């Protein structure tokens, strides 16, 4: 649902479309783009929050900021939403898909309806959006799309395997997309954050491994600039996950992780 | 897990922290075992004024959005968790600067208002609160109030320097000031004793926006108060160094001596201070410095507060009326005690009044120095200093304090009872309970 549209489509302006724009990580990424004068299209489900982010980005120097209020679980609205955004920016340049939820594993593991909701929140809405955008980018023969997955997708653990399974699906989907679109000059980036201090994790006690959204945003910016493929952020998670992935299953299944 | 949420690292109790994500958020309900809220910025206060034992800290770390900037007037509106560092990174390339800045840029807008912070330009610009025309205050009864020189005036005055007790500042304005370059013209004078300091300070006040002295705290007798007097103005002309004139980054090696992190211990700090004072052999030196090393020499060293070890440290900062005898007495006491750090910061505050009810700065001399925590010995010395300051009708700075008595506080801030009526009933701090002799 476009609450604000421009009269003329700006064809040559650098743009970044942000889905789940109210996410703390997404806000930090949008801020970096605003400082570089990008035009930004923000998609989220809360108008008031989006307005607060908009004034921030405009003040920082974004050449233009539009707001699109949309619950991204309304899959049947995706086409209309994307049409509206495209009408505004002309063609896709950079896209970030950031929305997600972190339900309590204990609450959802005994309830399929809640499990399905988690899959919609963390995998299906991303895949629906990425499908349309990827096809449009393929036709453009240009564009970069960064998708936030998670280290949680690298191996299933009893403490969050449903969320983890969603992220695993996103990771595998993104890998295939990257492979397919490579020939069309379209670049797909998989972002795998570790622990990040955001509203999503407000209830979890913080320790030394925790990163700030600004740190993660810097890595995402550099991934866009240097066409990186898979980004663990902060970097040391690549090695933590390397170890975790190599623990033999007969041992792993006994661990309290 | 042990937390050190205040800069002096003296208190390590378990301290719950929550945060507000949006300026339209409401305060989360208090848990059963929590008696009150206290706003929290970046914990650059040294003692317990930013702590609340058995209560909850409400952090502004997610309130880091800019709201509006008027490029004609320089009026900037930000959320309370925006740091002075973020403001500088935004403003300097646009030709604007902070009207007042403390010696670190790692503090938040909310924290700067709540301690009504001052800088080296107090004599020419007053405190931070003199440049904050309005802010928004969230109270525990759900009220969301605009406070300014026109709206909720009493609450406006109580909140500036109000130690976070009057409610949570969600956002506010700051009047920036125009600069032509990010460089500073710095004149430094080596002077021999306190009389010379007074002379320099008087003469420099009209000519320089910024003045401060680094004093050798161990010098005694006719050398008492000797040090380096630094006077500076923002530079109007570009500096030909091949640097981008609006770069925010400090040029490398601009700090006279840099330490590798591992070499930081109290001894090496003494050496650092010694070199800092002695780097200048001539009585007078002119230089051009980037604003970063000039204003924030310690920010380059990161968490230097850890060098004092596990027991932490006290910082003592007082202000006393401009009577040289009082200052001499205090400095003599410190010089003979051997308990403090080698280096003292000395400055003369001007007479610009802050709107803040409980603000620390007053016309006269102010000086600050660190004291490694050596237990009772340190506390005894600081109490003796308090007595001198009380007699002189001076004050001690709450932002740096972790130990002043209720009696001292009441003498330093005689209007504290008047101030109390503006405190939000659900807000409190460990500092406040200590200096008012109340329990939660
Ligand atoms: C190296 C160094 C140099 C310094 N130099 C100076 C100096 O030159 N001059 C000077 O004046 N001070 C100086 N200080 C002290 C520092 O500027 C103050 O303590 C400042 O208030 C710290 O800000 P903060 O954001 O870290 O807030 P905190 O220390 O976290 O909190 C400070 C106070 O502000 C309140 N507060 C924080 N956020 C809010 C909010 N959103 N709403 C309401 N209340 C709030 C807290 O409750 C607390 O009472 C220095 C400190 C250091 C570490
Ligand atoms: N934080 C971590 O430790 C961590 C680690 C690994 C991966 N990640 C991933 O990083 C991404 C960003 O999360 P974050 O940490 O920044 O947390 P966050 O601030 O809580 O952001 C999540 C955002 O997603 C939005 N959202 C959720 N469902 C939506 C929907 N159906 N439609 C529209 N918006 C929706 C939420 O909007 P509302 O504000 O309206 O609720 C919220 O702003 C997520 O994909 C998350 O899984 C985070």
PDB file of C-alpha atoms in Angstrom, chain B residues 177-428:
ATOM      1  CA  UNK B 177      27.192  26.848  16.124  1.00  0.00           C
ATOM      2  CA  UNK B 178      28.801  27.748  12.834  1.00  0.00           C
ATOM      3  CA  UNK B 179      32.427  26.858  12.104  1.00  0.00           C
ATOM      4  CA  UNK B 180      34.509  27.449   8.974  1.00  0.00           C
ATOM      5  CA  UNK B 181      36.947  24.535   9.335  1.00  0.00           C
ATOM      6  CA  UNK B 182      37.350  21.455  11.574  1.00  0.00           C
ATOM      7  CA  UNK B 183      40.674  22.838  12.792  1.00  0.00           C
ATOM      8  CA  UNK B 184      41.612  24.598  15.998  1.00  0.00           C
ATOM      9  CA  UNK B 185      44.198  27.342  16.484  1.00  0.00           C
ATOM     10  CA  UNK B 186      45.806  26.357  19.753  1.00  0.00           C
ATOM     11  CA  UNK B 187      48.139  28.560  21.760  1.00  0.00           C
ATOM     12  CA  UNK B 188      49.856  26.928  24.672  1.00  0.00           C
ATOM     13  CA  UNK B 189      51.637  28.699  27.466  1.00  0.00           C
ATOM     14  CA  UNK B 190      53.937  27.066  29.956  1.00  0.00           C
ATOM     15  CA  UNK B 191      53.389  28.851  33.218  1.00  0.00           C
ATOM     16  CA  UNK B 192      55.198  28.651  36.543  1.00  0.00           C
ATOM     17  CA  UNK B 193      52.621  28.786  39.285  1.00  0.00           C
ATOM     18  CA  UNK B 194      49.048  29.432  40.239  1.00  0.00           C
ATOM     19  CA  UNK B 195      49.411  33.238  40.164  1.00  0.00           C
ATOM     20  CA  UNK B 196      50.513  33.013  36.560  1.00  0.00           C
ATOM     21  CA  UNK B 197      47.545  30.778  35.815  1.00  0.00           C
ATOM     22  CA  UNK B 198      45.155  33.392  37.231  1.00  0.00           C
ATOM     23  CA  UNK B 199      46.791  36.084  35.173  1.00  0.00           C
ATOM     24  CA  UNK B 200      46.649  34.034  31.964  1.00  0.00           C
ATOM     25  CA  UNK B 201      43.087  32.959  32.620  1.00  0.00           C
ATOM     26  CA  UNK B 202      41.930  36.540  33.030  1.00  0.00           C
ATOM     27  CA  UNK B 203      43.675  37.771  29.929  1.00  0.00           C
ATOM     28  CA  UNK B 204      42.668  34.832  27.751  1.00  0.00           C
ATOM     29  CA  UNK B 205      38.964  34.939  28.614  1.00  0.00           C
ATOM     30  CA  UNK B 206      38.090  37.601  26.058  1.00  0.00           C
ATOM     31  CA  UNK B 207      40.399  36.490  23.312  1.00  0.00           C
ATOM     32  CA  UNK B 208      39.825  32.749  23.323  1.00  0.00           C
ATOM     33  CA  UNK B 209      36.658  30.728  23.147  1.00  0.00           C
ATOM     34  CA  UNK B 210      38.290  27.747  24.848  1.00  0.00           C
ATOM     35  CA  UNK B 211      40.684  27.749  27.774  1.00  0.00           C
ATOM     36  CA  UNK B 212      41.906  25.025  30.109  1.00  0.00           C
ATOM     37  CA  UNK B 213      45.080  24.182  31.988  1.00  0.00           C
ATOM     38  CA  UNK B 214      46.772  20.870  32.638  1.00  0.00           C
ATOM     39  CA  UNK B 215      48.351  21.184  36.035  1.00  0.00           C
ATOM     40  CA  UNK B 216      51.152  19.222  37.616  1.00  0.00           C
ATOM     41  CA  UNK B 217      49.314  18.117  40.738  1.00  0.00           C
ATOM     42  CA  UNK B 218      52.489  17.164  42.555  1.00  0.00           C
ATOM     43  CA  UNK B 219      54.214  20.576  42.304  1.00  0.00           C
ATOM     44  CA  UNK B 220      54.490  22.339  45.654  1.00  0.00           C
ATOM     45  CA  UNK B 221      55.647  25.628  47.182  1.00  0.00           C
ATOM     46  CA  UNK B 222      56.316  28.410  44.716  1.00  0.00           C
ATOM     47  CA  UNK B 223      55.681  25.960  41.870  1.00  0.00           C
ATOM     48  CA  UNK B 224      52.212  25.125  43.152  1.00  0.00           C
ATOM     49  CA  UNK B 225      49.763  24.987  40.253  1.00  0.00           C
ATOM     50  CA  UNK B 226      52.369  24.987  37.480  1.00  0.00           C
ATOM     51  CA  UNK B 227      51.337  23.584  34.155  1.00  0.00           C
ATOM     52  CA  UNK B 228      50.362  24.144  30.575  1.00  0.00           C
ATOM     53  CA  UNK B 229      47.641  26.652  29.709  1.00  0.00           C
ATOM     54  CA  UNK B 230      45.867  25.838  26.458  1.00  0.00           C
ATOM     55  CA  UNK B 231      43.799  28.495  24.757  1.00  0.00           C
ATOM     56  CA  UNK B 232      42.060  27.916  21.469  1.00  0.00           C
ATOM     57  CA  UNK B 233      39.684  29.188  18.856  1.00  0.00           C
ATOM     58  CA  UNK B 234      38.055  27.514  15.882  1.00  0.00           C
ATOM     59  CA  UNK B 235      40.209  28.195  12.845  1.00  0.00           C
ATOM     60  CA  UNK B 236      38.729  30.290  10.077  1.00  0.00           C
ATOM     61  CA  UNK B 237      41.288  29.603   7.403  1.00  0.00           C
ATOM     62  CA  UNK B 238      41.854  26.225   5.840  1.00  0.00           C
ATOM     63  CA  UNK B 239      44.867  24.383   7.171  1.00  0.00           C
ATOM     64  CA  UNK B 240      47.317  23.377   4.438  1.00  0.00           C
ATOM     65  CA  UNK B 241      48.084  19.821   5.367  1.00  0.00           C
ATOM     66  CA  UNK B 242      46.672  18.083   2.359  1.00  0.00           C
ATOM     67  CA  UNK B 243      43.875  16.760   4.589  1.00  0.00           C
ATOM     68  CA  UNK B 244      40.277  16.924   3.581  1.00  0.00           C
ATOM     69  CA  UNK B 245      39.278  20.053   5.504  1.00  0.00           C
ATOM     70  CA  UNK B 246      36.045  18.501   6.691  1.00  0.00           C
ATOM     71  CA  UNK B 247      37.379  15.093   7.570  1.00  0.00           C
ATOM     72  CA  UNK B 248      36.100  13.809  10.867  1.00  0.00           C
ATOM     73  CA  UNK B 249      39.066  11.567  11.390  1.00  0.00           C
ATOM     74  CA  UNK B 250      41.917  12.887  13.407  1.00  0.00           C
ATOM     75  CA  UNK B 251      45.205  12.961  11.571  1.00  0.00           C
ATOM     76  CA  UNK B 252      47.400  10.088  12.719  1.00  0.00           C
ATOM     77  CA  UNK B 253      49.971  10.809  15.419  1.00  0.00           C
ATOM     78  CA  UNK B 254      48.286  13.983  16.477  1.00  0.00           C
ATOM     79  CA  UNK B 255      48.303  12.866  20.108  1.00  0.00           C
ATOM     80  CA  UNK B 256      51.739  13.626  21.484  1.00  0.00           C
ATOM     81  CA  UNK B 257      52.283  10.156  22.861  1.00  0.00           C
ATOM     82  CA  UNK B 258      50.308   7.073  21.975  1.00  0.00           C
ATOM     83  CA  UNK B 259      50.317   3.910  23.987  1.00  0.00           C
ATOM     84  CA  UNK B 260      49.743   0.412  22.831  1.00  0.00           C
ATOM     85  CA  UNK B 261      46.835  -0.861  24.897  1.00  0.00           C
ATOM     86  CA  UNK B 262      48.911  -3.354  26.827  1.00  0.00           C
ATOM     87  CA  UNK B 263      51.204  -0.636  28.140  1.00  0.00           C
ATOM     88  CA  UNK B 264      48.383   1.112  29.950  1.00  0.00           C
ATOM     89  CA  UNK B 265      48.777   1.030  33.674  1.00  0.00           C
ATOM     90  CA  UNK B 266      48.802   3.784  36.290  1.00  0.00           C
ATOM     91  CA  UNK B 267      52.552   4.074  35.973  1.00  0.00           C
ATOM     92  CA  UNK B 268      52.488   4.535  32.251  1.00  0.00           C
ATOM     93  CA  UNK B 269      49.708   7.072  32.626  1.00  0.00           C
ATOM     94  CA  UNK B 270      51.921   9.028  34.959  1.00  0.00           C
ATOM     95  CA  UNK B 271      54.621   8.876  32.343  1.00  0.00           C
ATOM     96  CA  UNK B 272      52.137   9.961  29.727  1.00  0.00           C
ATOM     97  CA  UNK B 273      51.068  12.927  31.796  1.00  0.00           C
ATOM     98  CA  UNK B 274      54.661  13.831  32.496  1.00  0.00           C
ATOM     99  CA  UNK B 275      55.500  13.763  28.807  1.00  0.00           C
ATOM    100  CA  UNK B 276      52.354  15.669  27.993  1.00  0.00           C
ATOM    101  CA  UNK B 277      53.386  18.522  30.260  1.00  0.00           C
ATOM    102  CA  UNK B 278      57.011  18.396  29.284  1.00  0.00           C
ATOM    103  CA  UNK B 279      56.609  18.014  25.545  1.00  0.00           C
ATOM    104  CA  UNK B 280      56.714  21.770  25.383  1.00  0.00           C
ATOM    105  CA  UNK B 281      60.066  23.250  26.254  1.00  0.00           C
ATOM    106  CA  UNK B 282      59.362  26.810  25.125  1.00  0.00           C
ATOM    107  CA  UNK B 283      57.126  29.095  27.186  1.00  0.00           C
ATOM    108  CA  UNK B 284      54.795  29.706  24.251  1.00  0.00           C
ATOM    109  CA  UNK B 285      53.801  27.568  21.299  1.00  0.00           C
ATOM    110  CA  UNK B 286      51.267  27.944  18.517  1.00  0.00           C
ATOM    111  CA  UNK B 287      49.791  24.996  16.692  1.00  0.00           C
ATOM    112  CA  UNK B 288      46.936  23.932  14.495  1.00  0.00           C
ATOM    113  CA  UNK B 289      45.092  20.842  15.663  1.00  0.00           C
ATOM    114  CA  UNK B 290      42.186  18.854  14.347  1.00  0.00           C
ATOM    115  CA  UNK B 291      39.184  19.139  16.647  1.00  0.00           C
ATOM    116  CA  UNK B 292      39.357  15.452  17.627  1.00  0.00           C
ATOM    117  CA  UNK B 293      42.719  15.380  19.419  1.00  0.00           C
ATOM    118  CA  UNK B 294      42.100  18.870  20.752  1.00  0.00           C
ATOM    119  CA  UNK B 295      38.749  18.131  22.428  1.00  0.00           C
ATOM    120  CA  UNK B 296      38.942  14.375  22.908  1.00  0.00           C
ATOM    121  CA  UNK B 297      42.538  13.310  23.613  1.00  0.00           C
ATOM    122  CA  UNK B 298      41.389  10.342  25.709  1.00  0.00           C
ATOM    123  CA  UNK B 299      38.766   8.970  23.307  1.00  0.00           C
ATOM    124  CA  UNK B 300      41.596   7.621  21.154  1.00  0.00           C
ATOM    125  CA  UNK B 301      42.623   5.297  23.990  1.00  0.00           C
ATOM    126  CA  UNK B 302      39.240   3.615  24.237  1.00  0.00           C
ATOM    127  CA  UNK B 303      38.406   2.139  27.619  1.00  0.00           C
ATOM    128  CA  UNK B 304      41.267   3.768  29.492  1.00  0.00           C
ATOM    129  CA  UNK B 305      39.197   3.524  32.665  1.00  0.00           C
ATOM    130  CA  UNK B 306      40.273  -0.122  32.950  1.00  0.00           C
ATOM    131  CA  UNK B 307      43.869   0.820  33.706  1.00  0.00           C
ATOM    132  CA  UNK B 308      43.045   1.445  37.334  1.00  0.00           C
ATOM    133  CA  UNK B 309      42.381  -2.222  37.783  1.00  0.00           C
ATOM    134  CA  UNK B 310      39.623  -4.142  39.470  1.00  0.00           C
ATOM    135  CA  UNK B 311      39.067  -1.755  42.359  1.00  0.00           C
ATOM    136  CA  UNK B 312      38.168   1.093  40.041  1.00  0.00           C
ATOM    137  CA  UNK B 313      38.816   4.765  40.677  1.00  0.00           C
ATOM    138  CA  UNK B 314      37.271   8.010  41.841  1.00  0.00           C
ATOM    139  CA  UNK B 315      37.270  11.241  39.985  1.00  0.00           C
ATOM    140  CA  UNK B 316      36.942  14.403  42.002  1.00  0.00           C
ATOM    141  CA  UNK B 317      35.730  17.630  40.443  1.00  0.00           C
ATOM    142  CA  UNK B 318      34.791  20.703  42.420  1.00  0.00           C
ATOM    143  CA  UNK B 319      34.027  24.320  41.704  1.00  0.00           C
ATOM    144  CA  UNK B 320      34.855  27.132  44.108  1.00  0.00           C
ATOM    145  CA  UNK B 321      34.507  30.920  43.945  1.00  0.00           C
ATOM    146  CA  UNK B 322      37.319  32.839  42.194  1.00  0.00           C
ATOM    147  CA  UNK B 323      39.402  33.426  45.286  1.00  0.00           C
ATOM    148  CA  UNK B 324      42.962  32.231  44.679  1.00  0.00           C
ATOM    149  CA  UNK B 325      43.524  31.419  48.372  1.00  0.00           C
ATOM    150  CA  UNK B 326      40.846  28.713  48.375  1.00  0.00           C
ATOM    151  CA  UNK B 327      42.234  27.045  45.282  1.00  0.00           C
ATOM    152  CA  UNK B 328      45.744  27.203  46.695  1.00  0.00           C
ATOM    153  CA  UNK B 329      44.641  25.480  49.857  1.00  0.00           C
ATOM    154  CA  UNK B 330      42.957  22.671  47.941  1.00  0.00           C
ATOM    155  CA  UNK B 331      45.898  22.178  45.604  1.00  0.00           C
ATOM    156  CA  UNK B 332      48.349  22.149  48.487  1.00  0.00           C
ATOM    157  CA  UNK B 333      46.340  19.436  50.188  1.00  0.00           C
ATOM    158  CA  UNK B 334      46.395  17.284  47.067  1.00  0.00           C
ATOM    159  CA  UNK B 335      50.080  17.913  46.361  1.00  0.00           C
ATOM    160  CA  UNK B 336      50.978  16.658  49.832  1.00  0.00           C
ATOM    161  CA  UNK B 337      48.645  13.659  49.726  1.00  0.00           C
ATOM    162  CA  UNK B 338      50.216  11.633  46.909  1.00  0.00           C
ATOM    163  CA  UNK B 339      46.895   9.900  46.397  1.00  0.00           C
ATOM    164  CA  UNK B 340      45.832  11.475  43.155  1.00  0.00           C
ATOM    165  CA  UNK B 341      46.888  11.136  39.579  1.00  0.00           C
ATOM    166  CA  UNK B 342      49.708  13.297  38.420  1.00  0.00           C
ATOM    167  CA  UNK B 343      47.623  15.553  36.255  1.00  0.00           C
ATOM    168  CA  UNK B 344      44.843  17.920  37.154  1.00  0.00           C
ATOM    169  CA  UNK B 345      42.567  19.823  34.837  1.00  0.00           C
ATOM    170  CA  UNK B 346      42.020  23.398  35.950  1.00  0.00           C
ATOM    171  CA  UNK B 347      39.713  25.980  34.468  1.00  0.00           C
ATOM    172  CA  UNK B 348      37.960  29.170  35.356  1.00  0.00           C
ATOM    173  CA  UNK B 349      34.179  29.062  34.810  1.00  0.00           C
ATOM    174  CA  UNK B 350      32.430  32.223  33.649  1.00  0.00           C
ATOM    175  CA  UNK B 351      29.258  33.867  34.908  1.00  0.00           C
ATOM    176  CA  UNK B 352      26.806  32.638  32.263  1.00  0.00           C
ATOM    177  CA  UNK B 353      23.794  31.249  34.119  1.00  0.00           C
ATOM    178  CA  UNK B 354      22.328  27.923  33.085  1.00  0.00           C
ATOM    179  CA  UNK B 355      18.559  27.431  33.193  1.00  0.00           C
ATOM    180  CA  UNK B 356      19.280  24.255  35.212  1.00  0.00           C
ATOM    181  CA  UNK B 357      18.089  24.236  38.818  1.00  0.00           C
ATOM    182  CA  UNK B 358      20.688  21.793  40.111  1.00  0.00           C
ATOM    183  CA  UNK B 359      23.504  22.556  37.642  1.00  0.00           C
ATOM    184  CA  UNK B 360      27.032  22.141  38.886  1.00  0.00           C
ATOM    185  CA  UNK B 361      28.979  24.969  37.173  1.00  0.00           C
ATOM    186  CA  UNK B 362      29.240  28.248  39.075  1.00  0.00           C
ATOM    187  CA  UNK B 363      31.455  31.258  38.525  1.00  0.00           C
ATOM    188  CA  UNK B 364      34.952  30.498  39.798  1.00  0.00           C
ATOM    189  CA  UNK B 365      37.673  27.875  39.543  1.00  0.00           C
ATOM    190  CA  UNK B 366      37.003  24.258  38.759  1.00  0.00           C
ATOM    191  CA  UNK B 367      39.451  21.411  38.818  1.00  0.00           C
ATOM    192  CA  UNK B 368      39.270  17.684  38.297  1.00  0.00           C
ATOM    193  CA  UNK B 369      41.537  14.722  38.861  1.00  0.00           C
ATOM    194  CA  UNK B 370      41.474  10.941  39.237  1.00  0.00           C
ATOM    195  CA  UNK B 371      42.148   8.998  42.410  1.00  0.00           C
ATOM    196  CA  UNK B 372      42.808   5.262  42.160  1.00  0.00           C
ATOM    197  CA  UNK B 373      40.612   3.511  44.704  1.00  0.00           C
ATOM    198  CA  UNK B 374      42.805   2.738  47.700  1.00  0.00           C
ATOM    199  CA  UNK B 375      39.875   2.291  50.025  1.00  0.00           C
ATOM    200  CA  UNK B 376      39.627   4.260  53.284  1.00  0.00           C
ATOM    201  CA  UNK B 377      42.718   6.313  52.638  1.00  0.00           C
ATOM    202  CA  UNK B 378      41.243   7.710  49.423  1.00  0.00           C
ATOM    203  CA  UNK B 379      37.847   8.336  50.986  1.00  0.00           C
ATOM    204  CA  UNK B 380      39.427  10.195  53.893  1.00  0.00           C
ATOM    205  CA  UNK B 381      41.294  12.547  51.575  1.00  0.00           C
ATOM    206  CA  UNK B 382      38.210  13.214  49.455  1.00  0.00           C
ATOM    207  CA  UNK B 383      36.155  13.954  52.564  1.00  0.00           C
ATOM    208  CA  UNK B 384      38.785  16.449  53.650  1.00  0.00           C
ATOM    209  CA  UNK B 385      38.595  18.092  50.249  1.00  0.00           C
ATOM    210  CA  UNK B 386      34.799  18.233  50.598  1.00  0.00           C
ATOM    211  CA  UNK B 387      35.211  20.117  53.858  1.00  0.00           C
ATOM    212  CA  UNK B 388      37.376  22.750  52.164  1.00  0.00           C
ATOM    213  CA  UNK B 389      34.864  23.068  49.341  1.00  0.00           C
ATOM    214  CA  UNK B 390      31.984  23.382  51.806  1.00  0.00           C
ATOM    215  CA  UNK B 391      33.749  26.182  53.676  1.00  0.00           C
ATOM    216  CA  UNK B 392      34.424  27.941  50.396  1.00  0.00           C
ATOM    217  CA  UNK B 393      30.747  27.726  49.385  1.00  0.00           C
ATOM    218  CA  UNK B 394      31.693  25.635  46.395  1.00  0.00           C
ATOM    219  CA  UNK B 395      30.311  22.405  44.936  1.00  0.00           C
ATOM    220  CA  UNK B 396      31.280  18.900  43.896  1.00  0.00           C
ATOM    221  CA  UNK B 397      30.117  17.544  40.522  1.00  0.00           C
ATOM    222  CA  UNK B 398      27.540  14.705  40.866  1.00  0.00           C
ATOM    223  CA  UNK B 399      28.483  13.288  37.427  1.00  0.00           C
ATOM    224  CA  UNK B 400      31.907  12.437  38.827  1.00  0.00           C
ATOM    225  CA  UNK B 401      30.905  11.570  42.377  1.00  0.00           C
ATOM    226  CA  UNK B 402      30.584   8.198  44.099  1.00  0.00           C
ATOM    227  CA  UNK B 403      30.995   9.083  47.757  1.00  0.00           C
ATOM    228  CA  UNK B 404      30.031  12.594  48.933  1.00  0.00           C
ATOM    229  CA  UNK B 405      27.977  12.658  52.131  1.00  0.00           C
ATOM    230  CA  UNK B 406      24.363  13.794  52.421  1.00  0.00           C
ATOM    231  CA  UNK B 407      25.562  16.650  54.568  1.00  0.00           C
ATOM    232  CA  UNK B 408      28.007  17.832  51.917  1.00  0.00           C
ATOM    233  CA  UNK B 409      25.432  17.532  49.175  1.00  0.00           C
ATOM    234  CA  UNK B 410      22.905  19.622  51.066  1.00  0.00           C
ATOM    235  CA  UNK B 411      25.545  22.325  51.569  1.00  0.00           C
ATOM    236  CA  UNK B 412      26.672  22.256  47.946  1.00  0.00           C
ATOM    237  CA  UNK B 413      23.133  22.311  46.526  1.00  0.00           C
ATOM    238  CA  UNK B 414      20.951  24.167  49.023  1.00  0.00           C
ATOM    239  CA  UNK B 415      17.992  24.187  46.634  1.00  0.00           C
ATOM    240  CA  UNK B 416      17.844  20.384  46.384  1.00  0.00           C
ATOM    241  CA  UNK B 417      14.585  20.272  48.352  1.00  0.00           C
ATOM    242  CA  UNK B 418      12.968  22.713  45.964  1.00  0.00           C
ATOM    243  CA  UNK B 419      14.228  20.536  43.104  1.00  0.00           C
ATOM    244  CA  UNK B 420      12.786  17.389  44.734  1.00  0.00           C
ATOM    245  CA  UNK B 421       9.210  18.359  44.003  1.00  0.00           C
ATOM    246  CA  UNK B 422       9.860  17.849  40.262  1.00  0.00           C
ATOM    247  CA  UNK B 423      11.252  14.354  40.641  1.00  0.00           C
ATOM    248  CA  UNK B 424       9.096  11.708  39.020  1.00  0.00           C
ATOM    249  CA  UNK B 425       7.799   9.556  41.900  1.00  0.00           C
ATOM    250  CA  UNK B 426       8.791   6.354  40.074  1.00  0.00           C
ATOM    251  CA  UNK B 427      12.346   7.553  39.296  1.00  0.00           C
ATOM    252  CA  UNK B 428      15.355   7.341  41.561  1.00  0.00           C
TER     253      UNK B 428
END
